Amino acid sequence: AQTVTQSQPEMSVQEAETVTLSCTYDTSENNYYLFWYKQPPSRQMILVIRQEAYKQQNATENRFSVNFQKAAKSFSLKISDSQLGDTAMYFCAFMKQRYNQGGKLIFGQGTELSVKP
Amino acid sequence: NAGVTQTPKFQVLKTGQSMTLQCAQDMNHEYMSWYRQDPGMGLRLIHYSVGAGITDQGEVPNGYNVSRSTTEDFPLRLLSAAPSQTSVYFCASSSTGLAGGNEQFFGPGTRLTVL
C-alpha cells in the first residue's frame, strides 16, 4: 500500500522569504504522479503543482517549485517570495499511473503554513 | 461551467439518521471521487467511480454507499449516521488520459456533524 507522510504539522515564514515543505512517500510503483494541493481558509482545494515520476526535471509553477528525489522517495515544495495569500494548509498527494487510477489520490496529513507580515 | 458542486454545505444529523450528500459536475469528467477530511489525517478516499455504472471502494468505505447512474452525478449515502462520520466531505472529478494524472477538481465541501 502507498503512504504519504508530511512530518511538519505547522510552519511559519516571513513575507518575501522562502520556505520549504517536506513530503516523503512509500510505494513499490515505478510510474506515478505527485501533487501539492493548497487549502486556504475558504476550504477550497487548489492544485499548486504536479510532478510525473518518469520526468527527471523538477516541476516549477511561478514561485512554486519542487525537489523530486525518486530514489529517496522525497517530494518537497519550495515557495519563493512568500506572500500573505500563501497562508493555507498544504497537502502532498500521490497517484498511481495506471489505468483507471485517475480518481484515487492518497494524501499526506498536511502542513499548515502561516505567512507573517 | 459551474465545475463541481456539492449540496448541502452544512448538515447536522442525529445518530441513526440517513442522508445523501449530492455531488454534480458539468465538465463531462469520467472519474469522480468522495473524500473525507479529518484533522491531522489529511483527506482519505471513501469511494470512487471511473464512469457511469462503475464504482469501487477506497480506504474508508464502511458506512457509506455510492452509485453512479449518470456521468454528471455521484451521490454519497449515509445509511445510519454515526458520530465517527462527523467530518468534512469533498467530492472531486477529473478527466481520463495517460492513465490518470490529470488535475482533480474539488467541490467546496460539506461539513457534516453527527450528534
PDB file of C-alpha atoms in Angstrom:
ATOM      1  CA  ALA A   1       0.000   0.000   0.000  1.00  0.00           C
ATOM      2  CA  GLN A   2       1.078   3.538  -0.681  1.00  0.00           C
ATOM      3  CA  THR A   3       1.619   6.029   2.130  1.00  0.00           C
ATOM      4  CA  VAL A   4       2.388   9.739   2.153  1.00  0.00           C
ATOM      5  CA  THR A   5       3.964  11.454   5.159  1.00  0.00           C
ATOM      6  CA  GLN A   6       4.248  15.145   5.921  1.00  0.00           C
ATOM      7  CA  SER A   7       6.292  15.477   9.087  1.00  0.00           C
ATOM      8  CA  GLN A   8       5.789  19.219   9.635  1.00  0.00           C
ATOM      9  CA  PRO A   9       2.288  19.881  11.025  1.00  0.00           C
ATOM     10  CA  GLU A  10       2.893  23.650  11.162  1.00  0.00           C
ATOM     11  CA  MET A  11       5.359  26.094   9.674  1.00  0.00           C
ATOM     12  CA  SER A  12       5.681  29.846   9.520  1.00  0.00           C
ATOM     13  CA  VAL A  13       7.644  32.188   7.269  1.00  0.00           C
ATOM     14  CA  GLN A  14       8.100  35.914   6.950  1.00  0.00           C
ATOM     15  CA  GLU A  15       6.625  37.626   3.948  1.00  0.00           C
ATOM     16  CA  ALA A  16       9.022  37.694   0.954  1.00  0.00           C
ATOM     17  CA  GLU A  17      11.162  34.878   2.340  1.00  0.00           C
ATOM     18  CA  THR A  18      11.488  31.302   1.082  1.00  0.00           C
ATOM     19  CA  VAL A  19      10.058  28.226   2.777  1.00  0.00           C
ATOM     20  CA  THR A  20      10.293  24.514   2.021  1.00  0.00           C
ATOM     21  CA  LEU A  21       7.619  21.979   2.933  1.00  0.00           C
ATOM     22  CA  SER A  22       8.639  18.333   3.196  1.00  0.00           C
ATOM     23  CA  CYS A  23       6.905  15.219   1.933  1.00  0.00           C
ATOM     24  CA  THR A  24       8.016  11.607   1.786  1.00  0.00           C
ATOM     25  CA  TYR A  25       6.134   8.682   0.337  1.00  0.00           C
ATOM     26  CA  ASP A  26       6.353   4.946   0.134  1.00  0.00           C
ATOM     27  CA  THR A  27       5.425   2.897  -2.914  1.00  0.00           C
ATOM     28  CA  SER A  28       6.547  -0.067  -4.946  1.00  0.00           C
ATOM     29  CA  GLU A  29       5.233   1.543  -8.134  1.00  0.00           C
ATOM     30  CA  ASN A  30       7.708   2.836 -10.706  1.00  0.00           C
ATOM     31  CA  ASN A  31       5.294   5.143 -12.521  1.00  0.00           C
ATOM     32  CA  TYR A  32       3.164   7.590 -10.588  1.00  0.00           C
ATOM     33  CA  TYR A  33       2.245  11.236 -10.111  1.00  0.00           C
ATOM     34  CA  LEU A  34       2.860  13.513  -7.156  1.00  0.00           C
ATOM     35  CA  PHE A  35       0.904  16.646  -6.353  1.00  0.00           C
ATOM     36  CA  TRP A  36       0.836  19.555  -3.968  1.00  0.00           C
ATOM     37  CA  TYR A  37      -2.596  20.951  -3.138  1.00  0.00           C
ATOM     38  CA  LYS A  38      -3.313  24.153  -1.253  1.00  0.00           C
ATOM     39  CA  GLN A  39      -6.328  24.587   1.014  1.00  0.00           C
ATOM     40  CA  PRO A  40      -6.850  28.190   2.180  1.00  0.00           C
ATOM     41  CA  PRO A  41      -9.286  29.053   4.974  1.00  0.00           C
ATOM     42  CA  SER A  42     -12.079  29.037   2.384  1.00  0.00           C
ATOM     43  CA  ARG A  43     -11.643  25.230   2.382  1.00  0.00           C
ATOM     44  CA  GLN A  44     -11.352  25.079  -1.417  1.00  0.00           C
ATOM     45  CA  MET A  45      -8.745  22.578  -2.665  1.00  0.00           C
ATOM     46  CA  ILE A  46      -6.427  24.136  -5.254  1.00  0.00           C
ATOM     47  CA  LEU A  47      -3.781  22.324  -7.274  1.00  0.00           C
ATOM     48  CA  VAL A  48      -0.388  24.014  -6.841  1.00  0.00           C
ATOM     49  CA  ILE A  49       1.956  21.785  -8.803  1.00  0.00           C
ATOM     50  CA  ARG A  50       2.241  18.299 -10.323  1.00  0.00           C
ATOM     51  CA  GLN A  51       5.226  16.033 -10.985  1.00  0.00           C
ATOM     52  CA  GLU A  52       5.366  12.959 -13.205  1.00  0.00           C
ATOM     53  CA  ALA A  53       7.707  10.360 -11.720  1.00  0.00           C
ATOM     54  CA  TYR A  54       9.206   9.490 -15.096  1.00  0.00           C
ATOM     55  CA  LYS A  55      10.407  13.055 -15.552  1.00  0.00           C
ATOM     56  CA  GLN A  56      13.779  13.877 -14.035  1.00  0.00           C
ATOM     57  CA  GLN A  57      13.254  17.610 -14.332  1.00  0.00           C
ATOM     58  CA  ASN A  58      11.664  19.208 -11.303  1.00  0.00           C
ATOM     59  CA  ALA A  59       8.328  20.925 -11.913  1.00  0.00           C
ATOM     60  CA  THR A  60       8.006  24.672 -11.436  1.00  0.00           C
ATOM     61  CA  GLU A  61       4.988  26.994 -11.418  1.00  0.00           C
ATOM     62  CA  ASN A  62       5.923  30.632 -10.939  1.00  0.00           C
ATOM     63  CA  ARG A  63       7.016  30.997  -7.282  1.00  0.00           C
ATOM     64  CA  PHE A  64       6.431  27.307  -6.563  1.00  0.00           C
ATOM     65  CA  SER A  65       8.935  24.582  -7.333  1.00  0.00           C
ATOM     66  CA  VAL A  66       9.571  21.043  -6.187  1.00  0.00           C
ATOM     67  CA  ASN A  67      12.621  18.979  -5.340  1.00  0.00           C
ATOM     68  CA  PHE A  68      11.758  15.474  -6.504  1.00  0.00           C
ATOM     69  CA  GLN A  69      14.153  12.760  -5.366  1.00  0.00           C
ATOM     70  CA  LYS A  70      12.771   9.497  -6.723  1.00  0.00           C
ATOM     71  CA  ALA A  71      15.308   7.177  -5.137  1.00  0.00           C
ATOM     72  CA  ALA A  72      14.814   8.783  -1.745  1.00  0.00           C
ATOM     73  CA  LYS A  73      11.036   8.963  -2.269  1.00  0.00           C
ATOM     74  CA  SER A  74      11.040  12.604  -1.329  1.00  0.00           C
ATOM     75  CA  PHE A  75       8.960  15.417  -2.820  1.00  0.00           C
ATOM     76  CA  SER A  76       9.414  18.819  -1.189  1.00  0.00           C
ATOM     77  CA  LEU A  77       7.717  22.081  -2.138  1.00  0.00           C
ATOM     78  CA  LYS A  78       9.620  25.349  -2.188  1.00  0.00           C
ATOM     79  CA  ILE A  79       7.718  28.615  -2.066  1.00  0.00           C
ATOM     80  CA  SER A  80       9.788  31.640  -3.008  1.00  0.00           C
ATOM     81  CA  ASP A  81       8.941  35.257  -2.200  1.00  0.00           C
ATOM     82  CA  SER A  82       6.190  34.146   0.186  1.00  0.00           C
ATOM     83  CA  GLN A  83       3.016  36.208   0.122  1.00  0.00           C
ATOM     84  CA  LEU A  84       0.251  36.618   2.680  1.00  0.00           C
ATOM     85  CA  GLY A  85      -2.086  34.803   0.296  1.00  0.00           C
ATOM     86  CA  ASP A  86       0.083  31.698   0.585  1.00  0.00           C
ATOM     87  CA  THR A  87      -1.230  31.171   4.111  1.00  0.00           C
ATOM     88  CA  ALA A  88      -3.018  27.827   3.874  1.00  0.00           C
ATOM     89  CA  MET A  89      -2.901  24.124   4.600  1.00  0.00           C
ATOM     90  CA  TYR A  90      -0.722  22.307   2.058  1.00  0.00           C
ATOM     91  CA  PHE A  91      -1.229  18.665   1.171  1.00  0.00           C
ATOM     92  CA  CYS A  92       1.128  16.351  -0.626  1.00  0.00           C
ATOM     93  CA  ALA A  93      -0.623  13.628  -2.644  1.00  0.00           C
ATOM     94  CA  PHE A  94       0.242  10.503  -4.640  1.00  0.00           C
ATOM     95  CA  MET A  95      -1.491   8.799  -7.561  1.00  0.00           C
ATOM     96  CA  LYS A  96      -0.530   5.615  -9.384  1.00  0.00           C
ATOM     97  CA  GLN A  97      -0.008   5.938 -13.118  1.00  0.00           C
ATOM     98  CA  ARG A  98      -2.217   3.057 -14.125  1.00  0.00           C
ATOM     99  CA  TYR A  99      -5.420   2.517 -15.993  1.00  0.00           C
ATOM    100  CA  ASN A 100      -8.455   3.628 -14.003  1.00  0.00           C
ATOM    101  CA  GLN A 101      -6.419   5.083 -11.141  1.00  0.00           C
ATOM    102  CA  GLY A 102      -7.190   8.681 -12.043  1.00  0.00           C
ATOM    103  CA  GLY A 103      -9.688   9.197  -9.247  1.00  0.00           C
ATOM    104  CA  LYS A 104      -7.543   7.801  -6.430  1.00  0.00           C
ATOM    105  CA  LEU A 105      -5.378  10.300  -4.605  1.00  0.00           C
ATOM    106  CA  ILE A 106      -3.544   9.355  -1.426  1.00  0.00           C
ATOM    107  CA  PHE A 107      -2.910  12.386   0.762  1.00  0.00           C
ATOM    108  CA  GLY A 108      -0.454  13.254   3.468  1.00  0.00           C
ATOM    109  CA  GLN A 109      -1.556  14.714   6.784  1.00  0.00           C
ATOM    110  CA  GLY A 110      -0.991  18.306   5.710  1.00  0.00           C
ATOM    111  CA  THR A 111       1.269  21.188   6.734  1.00  0.00           C
ATOM    112  CA  GLU A 112      -0.311  24.396   7.949  1.00  0.00           C
ATOM    113  CA  LEU A 113       1.713  27.334   6.637  1.00  0.00           C
ATOM    114  CA  SER A 114       1.422  30.826   8.078  1.00  0.00           C
ATOM    115  CA  VAL A 115       2.974  33.753   6.247  1.00  0.00           C
ATOM    116  CA  LYS A 116       3.659  36.632   8.630  1.00  0.00           C
ATOM    117  CA  PRO A 117       3.861  40.285   7.584  1.00  0.00           C
TER     118      PRO A 117
ATOM    119  CA  ASN B   1     -19.134  25.989 -16.137  1.00  0.00           C
ATOM    120  CA  ALA B   2     -20.162  25.528 -12.523  1.00  0.00           C
ATOM    121  CA  GLY B   3     -17.397  22.939 -12.027  1.00  0.00           C
ATOM    122  CA  VAL B   4     -18.037  20.551  -9.136  1.00  0.00           C
ATOM    123  CA  THR B   5     -20.995  21.413  -6.944  1.00  0.00           C
ATOM    124  CA  GLN B   6     -21.931  19.882  -3.601  1.00  0.00           C
ATOM    125  CA  THR B   7     -25.070  20.191  -1.524  1.00  0.00           C
ATOM    126  CA  PRO B   8     -25.672  20.846   1.264  1.00  0.00           C
ATOM    127  CA  LYS B   9     -22.763  22.962   2.558  1.00  0.00           C
ATOM    128  CA  PHE B  10     -23.570  22.181   6.182  1.00  0.00           C
ATOM    129  CA  GLN B  11     -25.632  19.435   7.804  1.00  0.00           C
ATOM    130  CA  VAL B  12     -26.345  18.278  11.340  1.00  0.00           C
ATOM    131  CA  LEU B  13     -27.698  14.771  11.850  1.00  0.00           C
ATOM    132  CA  LYS B  14     -28.656  12.680  14.821  1.00  0.00           C
ATOM    133  CA  THR B  15     -27.147   9.245  15.288  1.00  0.00           C
ATOM    134  CA  GLY B  16     -29.010   6.699  13.199  1.00  0.00           C
ATOM    135  CA  GLN B  17     -30.428   9.140  10.672  1.00  0.00           C
ATOM    136  CA  SER B  18     -29.763   8.699   6.977  1.00  0.00           C
ATOM    137  CA  MET B  19     -28.943  11.255   4.345  1.00  0.00           C
ATOM    138  CA  THR B  20     -27.462  11.743   0.905  1.00  0.00           C
ATOM    139  CA  LEU B  21     -24.695  14.168   0.038  1.00  0.00           C
ATOM    140  CA  GLN B  22     -25.110  15.368  -3.506  1.00  0.00           C
ATOM    141  CA  CYS B  23     -22.289  15.920  -5.988  1.00  0.00           C
ATOM    142  CA  ALA B  24     -22.536  17.031  -9.586  1.00  0.00           C
ATOM    143  CA  GLN B  25     -20.042  18.103 -12.245  1.00  0.00           C
ATOM    144  CA  ASP B  26     -20.600  19.691 -15.636  1.00  0.00           C
ATOM    145  CA  MET B  27     -17.176  19.030 -17.168  1.00  0.00           C
ATOM    146  CA  ASN B  28     -18.024  15.599 -18.609  1.00  0.00           C
ATOM    147  CA  HIS B  29     -15.370  14.013 -16.394  1.00  0.00           C
ATOM    148  CA  GLU B  30     -15.210  10.250 -16.213  1.00  0.00           C
ATOM    149  CA  TYR B  31     -13.574   9.999 -12.781  1.00  0.00           C
ATOM    150  CA  MET B  32     -15.408  11.057  -9.642  1.00  0.00           C
ATOM    151  CA  SER B  33     -14.402  10.525  -6.031  1.00  0.00           C
ATOM    152  CA  TRP B  34     -15.507  11.150  -2.462  1.00  0.00           C
ATOM    153  CA  TYR B  35     -13.021  12.041   0.275  1.00  0.00           C
ATOM    154  CA  ARG B  36     -13.405  12.853   3.928  1.00  0.00           C
ATOM    155  CA  GLN B  37     -11.132  15.295   5.738  1.00  0.00           C
ATOM    156  CA  ASP B  38     -10.400  14.909   9.425  1.00  0.00           C
ATOM    157  CA  PRO B  39      -7.936  16.977  11.500  1.00  0.00           C
ATOM    158  CA  GLY B  40      -4.405  15.594  11.372  1.00  0.00           C
ATOM    159  CA  MET B  41      -5.337  12.915   8.830  1.00  0.00           C
ATOM    160  CA  GLY B  42      -5.481  14.714   5.530  1.00  0.00           C
ATOM    161  CA  LEU B  43      -8.083  13.571   3.015  1.00  0.00           C
ATOM    162  CA  ARG B  44      -8.996   9.920   2.773  1.00  0.00           C
ATOM    163  CA  LEU B  45     -10.727   8.266  -0.169  1.00  0.00           C
ATOM    164  CA  ILE B  46     -14.155   6.819   0.588  1.00  0.00           C
ATOM    165  CA  HIS B  47     -15.424   5.654  -2.829  1.00  0.00           C
ATOM    166  CA  TYR B  48     -14.626   6.442  -6.406  1.00  0.00           C
ATOM    167  CA  SER B  49     -16.031   5.874  -9.883  1.00  0.00           C
ATOM    168  CA  VAL B  50     -14.362   5.536 -13.271  1.00  0.00           C
ATOM    169  CA  GLY B  51     -17.577   6.036 -15.216  1.00  0.00           C
ATOM    170  CA  ALA B  52     -21.348   5.675 -15.135  1.00  0.00           C
ATOM    171  CA  GLY B  53     -22.323   2.352 -13.601  1.00  0.00           C
ATOM    172  CA  ILE B  54     -18.829   1.626 -12.204  1.00  0.00           C
ATOM    173  CA  THR B  55     -17.855   2.278  -8.592  1.00  0.00           C
ATOM    174  CA  ASP B  56     -15.261   0.915  -6.203  1.00  0.00           C
ATOM    175  CA  GLN B  57     -14.203   1.261  -2.592  1.00  0.00           C
ATOM    176  CA  GLY B  58     -11.443   3.481  -1.319  1.00  0.00           C
ATOM    177  CA  GLU B  59      -9.604   3.474   2.016  1.00  0.00           C
ATOM    178  CA  VAL B  60     -12.555   4.132   4.334  1.00  0.00           C
ATOM    179  CA  PRO B  61     -15.773   2.839   2.691  1.00  0.00           C
ATOM    180  CA  ASN B  62     -17.577   1.448   5.735  1.00  0.00           C
ATOM    181  CA  GLY B  63     -20.878   3.181   6.472  1.00  0.00           C
ATOM    182  CA  TYR B  64     -21.141   4.774   3.030  1.00  0.00           C
ATOM    183  CA  ASN B  65     -22.804   3.767  -0.227  1.00  0.00           C
ATOM    184  CA  VAL B  66     -22.483   5.256  -3.691  1.00  0.00           C
ATOM    185  CA  SER B  67     -23.960   4.789  -7.119  1.00  0.00           C
ATOM    186  CA  ARG B  68     -23.308   6.446 -10.455  1.00  0.00           C
ATOM    187  CA  SER B  69     -26.226   6.311 -12.831  1.00  0.00           C
ATOM    188  CA  THR B  70     -25.070   9.300 -14.907  1.00  0.00           C
ATOM    189  CA  THR B  71     -21.732  10.848 -15.804  1.00  0.00           C
ATOM    190  CA  GLU B  72     -22.689  14.068 -14.017  1.00  0.00           C
ATOM    191  CA  ASP B  73     -23.862  12.862 -10.603  1.00  0.00           C
ATOM    192  CA  PHE B  74     -22.182  10.886  -7.831  1.00  0.00           C
ATOM    193  CA  PRO B  75     -24.217  10.911  -4.595  1.00  0.00           C
ATOM    194  CA  LEU B  76     -22.849   9.623  -1.293  1.00  0.00           C
ATOM    195  CA  ARG B  77     -25.307   7.935   1.056  1.00  0.00           C
ATOM    196  CA  LEU B  78     -25.000   7.541   4.810  1.00  0.00           C
ATOM    197  CA  LEU B  79     -27.462   4.810   5.754  1.00  0.00           C
ATOM    198  CA  SER B  80     -27.230   5.141   9.549  1.00  0.00           C
ATOM    199  CA  ALA B  81     -25.120   8.080  10.653  1.00  0.00           C
ATOM    200  CA  ALA B  82     -22.620   7.655  13.491  1.00  0.00           C
ATOM    201  CA  PRO B  83     -20.615  10.301  15.403  1.00  0.00           C
ATOM    202  CA  SER B  84     -17.446   8.876  13.786  1.00  0.00           C
ATOM    203  CA  GLN B  85     -18.759  10.175  10.454  1.00  0.00           C
ATOM    204  CA  THR B  86     -18.514  13.780  11.633  1.00  0.00           C
ATOM    205  CA  SER B  87     -16.172  15.251   9.047  1.00  0.00           C
ATOM    206  CA  VAL B  88     -15.821  17.492   6.033  1.00  0.00           C
ATOM    207  CA  TYR B  89     -16.675  15.685   2.810  1.00  0.00           C
ATOM    208  CA  PHE B  90     -15.228  16.572  -0.567  1.00  0.00           C
ATOM    209  CA  CYS B  91     -16.313  15.394  -3.979  1.00  0.00           C
ATOM    210  CA  ALA B  92     -13.804  15.573  -6.847  1.00  0.00           C
ATOM    211  CA  SER B  93     -13.738  14.852 -10.557  1.00  0.00           C
ATOM    212  CA  SER B  94     -11.126  14.520 -13.268  1.00  0.00           C
ATOM    213  CA  SER B  95     -10.816  13.512 -16.886  1.00  0.00           C
ATOM    214  CA  THR B  96      -9.094  10.425 -18.232  1.00  0.00           C
ATOM    215  CA  GLY B  97      -5.936  10.454 -20.264  1.00  0.00           C
ATOM    216  CA  LEU B  98      -2.498   8.840 -19.992  1.00  0.00           C
ATOM    217  CA  ALA B  99      -3.607   6.588 -17.109  1.00  0.00           C
ATOM    218  CA  GLY B 100      -4.673   9.445 -14.928  1.00  0.00           C
ATOM    219  CA  GLY B 101      -2.508  12.229 -13.553  1.00  0.00           C
ATOM    220  CA  ASN B 102      -4.922  14.884 -14.617  1.00  0.00           C
ATOM    221  CA  GLU B 103      -5.919  17.541 -12.131  1.00  0.00           C
ATOM    222  CA  GLN B 104      -8.706  16.591  -9.786  1.00  0.00           C
ATOM    223  CA  PHE B 105     -11.247  19.383  -9.423  1.00  0.00           C
ATOM    224  CA  PHE B 106     -12.759  19.581  -5.966  1.00  0.00           C
ATOM    225  CA  GLY B 107     -16.153  20.763  -4.824  1.00  0.00           C
ATOM    226  CA  PRO B 108     -16.494  23.263  -1.954  1.00  0.00           C
ATOM    227  CA  GLY B 109     -17.093  20.558   0.645  1.00  0.00           C
ATOM    228  CA  THR B 110     -19.897  19.603   3.044  1.00  0.00           C
ATOM    229  CA  ARG B 111     -19.379  19.936   6.774  1.00  0.00           C
ATOM    230  CA  LEU B 112     -21.330  17.142   8.470  1.00  0.00           C
ATOM    231  CA  THR B 113     -21.878  16.871  12.214  1.00  0.00           C
ATOM    232  CA  VAL B 114     -23.438  13.761  13.712  1.00  0.00           C
ATOM    233  CA  LEU B 115     -24.721  14.181  17.274  1.00  0.00           C
TER     234      LEU B 115
END
